[in-house]
Amino acid sequence: MAGNAVLKSGLAGHVLTLVLAHPPVNALGYVLRCQLADALEKAFADPTIRAIVIGGGDALFSAGADVAEFGSPSAFRTPNLTSLIAMLDAAPKPVIAALTGNAIGGGLELALACHYRVGTLKTTIAFPEVHLGLIPGAQGTQRLPRLVGVEAALNIMLSGQPVAIGQLSGGRFLDRIAEGDVLTAAQDFAVGLADKPGKPPRVRDLPLDEAKAEAFLGFARTMIAPQARHLEAPLRLVDALEAAVKKPFDKGAAEELAIFRGLIETPQSRALRHVFFAERMSGKIDGLPADTPKRTIEQVGIVGAGTMGAGIATAFLSAGFAVTLAEMSGEALARGVGSIRKALESGVKRGKITAEAFGATLARLAPVTDLAALSTADLIVEAVFEDMAVKKGLFEKLDALAKPGAILASNTSTLDLDAIAAITKRPGDVVGLHFFSPAHVMRLLEIVRGKATSDDVLATAMELAKRLRKVPVLARVCDGFIGNRMVNAYFEQALLLIEEGASPDQVDKAIEGWGMAMGPFRMSDMAGNDIGWAIRKRHYAEDPGCYQAIIADRLCAAGRFGQKSSAGWYRYPPGARKGENDPFVAALIAACRLERGITPRRIGAEEIVQRLVYALANEGARLLDEGIAQRASDIDVVYVQGYGFPPHRGGPMHLIEEAGIADVIRTMRDFARRNGPDAAFWAPAPLLERAAATGLSLAQLCKGDVA
Ligand code: NAD
């Protein structure tokens, strides 16, 4: 085959084969589109060529649009996907898509515009646009239903998830099922077509007169509306499919394009695309070369089999690692192993692992009560009590027994990692791996870089996160790192709101109604109010002038630790699925207000949301100024992945940039001027002042950020 940059071509008899060769995902970038358009034009004009096969890579036929072009003029420059598709529609000879691998987004639209498709039943197709607040924009919504039916097409586009071709109804998607090599099967198929007279068939000409389609779409609208409460794209997908059903093809395609163009301009799609790019960026460490050597990690030791240790062990086991789990007593160990078993069993029920893999996964776990068993581990993750003396004692022992080159990681949420590292003779090997609870479910992993943590340890930790299918974010050492330090400011603001007049329920409902997965008081009741209490006590000792959260402290002093004690900010009667408002809490709050001389006032939902979100963003800006977080977009990743921040709002830092930082500062000053109990809280972070004064974005101000 003669090759060029991103498209290979080869002629055999009357069949021309074009193979997309644009690694890593065969993205349909401008250069590939040009080469494809050029090759097709020549082939259409060449009388010796009677059929054309378009193939792709083994894993991916094509992943669609080139994300590197997003937002740049190249994205829609002709030849664009729509003009390529128009060429295929006008083609005088058959073009066959050889689905050598999975077809995603624009890659699938290209395949749908070909006259025939050859592939295997295992090959998957997907339209993930909905995750970016979009719908397919190159006739995907008009063509797919013509092959698989309206219901299946809507489900595929709504979920955004890959679906195996074998699961599609109707059996019309493939024109030939390949038994062996897909490209060869497609070429054989093409030979059979070469002498077929007349214009090749087009998906666009297939009828779509499903009698039940309209009723189904009406039903879909009612079902989707409550689920997609904050999202625009899902309902617009239904509109596009309705156009496919009711209108002639070209009118339907025009409507799809209009919807797509409208959505791409929405703040919601901008936010979702920001999160998408932020997650790709967060795994990169500024200043660390991509070829930094990495250590080999196969055997993992975990110390502590409590809530976190068991979850972390489950995460490692599920990702294929061998895990030695150490505890102080057989009893605690048995409890931990029990939780791991339960978590894996629930993974089987939810289809995350197969019943066959379950036994092998659990067999990789070695529970021990003797730390000496960790001497061969490549990585040891500590998840013992959050107590500096306990952690230091343990790291001293680990230092003595771990093999040279082993990475020693701490899962501490708040303690000084540098002090822990300093107890060892190998501080360069010490790193923070801060998992979130439940550790086998939550995708966020804060990787904490100590003063001495060596580059190869950091590079290894980043790679490890990928193997664990986590989203890593780098943080420097401070109390609470990125997530918990911001949550402290957020919770402090929530407490100030109730001091001033709101109820916990009002605060929770306002922020949940705005899209946050869980309000601060419900979240605290779930995590355990005693955890925050312990942190506050430490803060009071370290800084007696800091805000004294008397309402929360008294709640804890009354033993109301949350769900685990059946009472916290809410009460949890036996069998109740949700917390209920409790007059005890209302009375406690009223008494504290009286004591502080506060006359309660009504606070609206909008103010509640602004105060909570601006509290997060202001603290985030301080973290950037202090160099704790590398980039504003990393902070957004932390909040979206770790704290239930609605992705369609992009994260707290993206949100204030969309709102305009100068305006956000003005609002903060208004909050301060009102002279409520939170007046001192609202000093804008210096970075925000600089952003407002210069008009520069946070990314521009923090060198090395997403441009
Ligand atoms: P936990 O109390 O549930 O578990 C701690 C376990 O460590 C206990 O089973 C205890 O027996 C064991 N242990 C204590 N000292 C030990 C030793 N020397 N050797 C072996 N085992 C020992 O606590 P947790 O919630 O799992 O928290 C563990 C760590 O993870 C803490 O540092 C905590 O701050 C951090 N963390 C917790 C969460 C969370 O949501 N719970 C989230 C992130 C990080």
Short mmCIF file of N, CA and C and ligand atoms in Angstrom, two decimals, residues 303-309 326-329 332 335 371 382-387 390-391 394 397 410-415 434-437 484 527 531, ligand 1:
data_model
loop_
_atom_site.label_atom_id
_atom_site.label_comp_id
_atom_site.label_asym_id
_atom_site.label_seq_id
_atom_site.Cartn_x
_atom_site.Cartn_y
_atom_site.Cartn_z
N VAL A 303 -2.11 -0.82 54.30
CA VAL A 303 -2.15 -0.95 55.77
C VAL A 303 -3.40 -0.26 56.28
N GLY A 304 -4.20 -1.01 57.03
CA GLY A 304 -5.48 -0.51 57.53
C GLY A 304 -6.58 -1.04 56.64
N ALA A 305 -7.54 -1.74 57.24
CA ALA A 305 -8.63 -2.32 56.44
C ALA A 305 -9.96 -1.73 56.88
N GLY A 306 -9.93 -0.45 57.25
CA GLY A 306 -11.17 0.23 57.63
C GLY A 306 -11.92 0.68 56.39
N THR A 307 -12.71 1.75 56.54
CA THR A 307 -13.51 2.25 55.42
C THR A 307 -12.65 2.45 54.18
N MET A 308 -11.55 3.16 54.35
CA MET A 308 -10.74 3.51 53.19
C MET A 308 -9.87 2.35 52.72
N GLY A 309 -9.20 1.69 53.67
CA GLY A 309 -8.29 0.60 53.30
C GLY A 309 -9.02 -0.47 52.48
N ALA A 326 -2.83 -5.41 55.36
CA ALA A 326 -2.36 -5.61 56.73
C ALA A 326 -3.25 -4.87 57.74
N GLU A 327 -3.56 -5.53 58.83
CA GLU A 327 -4.34 -4.91 59.92
C GLU A 327 -3.69 -5.25 61.26
N MET A 328 -4.19 -4.57 62.29
CA MET A 328 -3.60 -4.81 63.61
C MET A 328 -4.12 -6.11 64.23
N SER A 329 -5.40 -6.42 63.97
CA SER A 329 -5.97 -7.62 64.59
C SER A 329 -6.70 -8.45 63.54
N ALA A 332 -10.28 -7.06 62.93
CA ALA A 332 -10.39 -5.91 62.03
C ALA A 332 -10.13 -6.35 60.58
N ARG A 335 -13.16 -8.07 59.14
CA ARG A 335 -14.17 -7.07 58.78
C ARG A 335 -13.84 -6.44 57.43
N LEU A 371 3.12 -6.94 59.44
CA LEU A 371 3.59 -5.97 58.44
C LEU A 371 4.74 -6.52 57.59
N GLU A 382 -0.87 3.55 52.95
CA GLU A 382 -1.29 3.56 54.35
C GLU A 382 -2.67 4.18 54.47
N ALA A 383 -3.59 3.48 55.18
CA ALA A 383 -4.94 4.02 55.41
C ALA A 383 -5.33 3.74 56.86
N VAL A 384 -4.44 4.14 57.78
CA VAL A 384 -4.73 3.92 59.21
C VAL A 384 -5.36 5.19 59.78
N PHE A 385 -5.57 5.20 61.12
CA PHE A 385 -6.27 6.34 61.73
C PHE A 385 -5.60 7.68 61.37
N GLU A 386 -6.44 8.71 61.31
CA GLU A 386 -5.93 10.05 60.97
C GLU A 386 -5.28 10.66 62.22
N ASP A 387 -4.11 10.17 62.56
CA ASP A 387 -3.44 10.60 63.79
C ASP A 387 -1.94 10.61 63.49
N VAL A 390 0.29 7.97 65.09
CA VAL A 390 0.07 6.63 64.54
C VAL A 390 0.74 6.53 63.16
N LYS A 391 0.56 7.56 62.35
CA LYS A 391 1.12 7.52 60.98
C LYS A 391 2.66 7.51 61.04
N LEU A 394 3.96 4.16 62.07
CA LEU A 394 3.84 3.19 60.99
C LEU A 394 4.90 3.43 59.91
N LYS A 397 8.22 2.04 60.71
CA LYS A 397 8.28 0.58 60.51
C LYS A 397 8.37 0.26 59.02
N SER A 410 0.63 7.71 51.55
CA SER A 410 -0.31 7.93 52.65
C SER A 410 -1.65 8.41 52.08
N ASN A 411 -2.71 7.93 52.71
CA ASN A 411 -4.06 8.35 52.30
C ASN A 411 -4.58 9.45 53.23
N THR A 412 -3.67 10.09 53.96
CA THR A 412 -4.13 11.12 54.90
C THR A 412 -4.98 12.19 54.20
N SER A 413 -5.98 12.69 54.93
CA SER A 413 -6.85 13.73 54.36
C SER A 413 -6.36 15.12 54.71
N THR A 414 -5.67 15.22 55.85
CA THR A 414 -5.35 16.57 56.36
C THR A 414 -3.93 16.71 56.89
N LEU A 415 -3.27 15.59 57.19
CA LEU A 415 -1.99 15.71 57.93
C LEU A 415 -0.84 16.12 57.01
N HIS A 434 -4.49 10.35 47.89
CA HIS A 434 -5.70 10.66 48.64
C HIS A 434 -6.92 10.20 47.85
N PHE A 435 -7.42 9.03 48.25
CA PHE A 435 -8.61 8.47 47.62
C PHE A 435 -9.84 9.09 48.27
N PHE A 436 -10.96 9.01 47.58
CA PHE A 436 -12.22 9.51 48.13
C PHE A 436 -13.16 8.35 48.40
N SER A 437 -14.03 8.53 49.35
CA SER A 437 -14.88 7.43 49.80
C SER A 437 -16.19 7.37 49.00
N ASN A 484 -10.60 19.03 50.30
CA ASN A 484 -11.10 19.22 51.67
C ASN A 484 -10.86 20.63 52.18
N ALA A 527 -21.07 11.74 55.91
CA ALA A 527 -19.64 11.50 56.16
C ALA A 527 -19.36 11.34 57.66
N ILE A 531 -16.10 14.11 62.09
CA ILE A 531 -14.85 14.31 61.36
C ILE A 531 -14.54 15.81 61.28
P1 NAD B 1 -11.05 3.73 59.79
O1 NAD B 1 -11.05 4.06 61.22
O2 NAD B 1 -12.30 3.21 59.16
O3 NAD B 1 -9.92 2.65 59.48
C1 NAD B 1 -8.61 2.73 59.98
C2 NAD B 1 -8.12 1.30 60.12
O4 NAD B 1 -6.74 1.32 60.35
C3 NAD B 1 -8.75 0.55 61.30
O5 NAD B 1 -9.34 -0.64 60.82
C4 NAD B 1 -7.58 0.26 62.22
O6 NAD B 1 -7.69 -0.99 62.86
C5 NAD B 1 -6.42 0.27 61.24
N1 NAD B 1 -5.13 0.60 61.86
C6 NAD B 1 -4.84 1.61 62.68
N2 NAD B 1 -3.52 1.60 63.00
C7 NAD B 1 -2.98 0.55 62.33
C8 NAD B 1 -1.68 0.00 62.25
N3 NAD B 1 -0.65 0.55 62.89
N4 NAD B 1 -1.49 -1.09 61.48
C9 NAD B 1 -2.51 -1.64 60.81
N5 NAD B 1 -3.77 -1.17 60.86
C10 NAD B 1 -4.00 -0.08 61.61
O7 NAD B 1 -10.54 5.03 59.06
P2 NAD B 1 -10.76 5.46 57.53
O8 NAD B 1 -11.98 6.29 57.42
O9 NAD B 1 -10.59 4.27 56.68
O10 NAD B 1 -9.54 6.45 57.33
C11 NAD B 1 -8.22 6.00 57.12
C12 NAD B 1 -7.39 7.13 56.56
O11 NAD B 1 -7.98 7.55 55.33
C13 NAD B 1 -7.30 8.36 57.42
O12 NAD B 1 -6.03 8.92 57.27
C14 NAD B 1 -8.37 9.28 56.83
O13 NAD B 1 -8.12 10.63 57.07
C15 NAD B 1 -8.21 8.96 55.38
N6 NAD B 1 -9.38 9.24 54.55
C16 NAD B 1 -10.63 8.97 54.98
C17 NAD B 1 -11.71 9.24 54.15
C18 NAD B 1 -13.11 8.89 54.59
O14 NAD B 1 -14.06 9.37 53.96
N7 NAD B 1 -13.30 8.07 55.58
C19 NAD B 1 -11.51 9.78 52.89
C20 NAD B 1 -10.21 10.02 52.46
C21 NAD B 1 -9.15 9.75 53.31
#
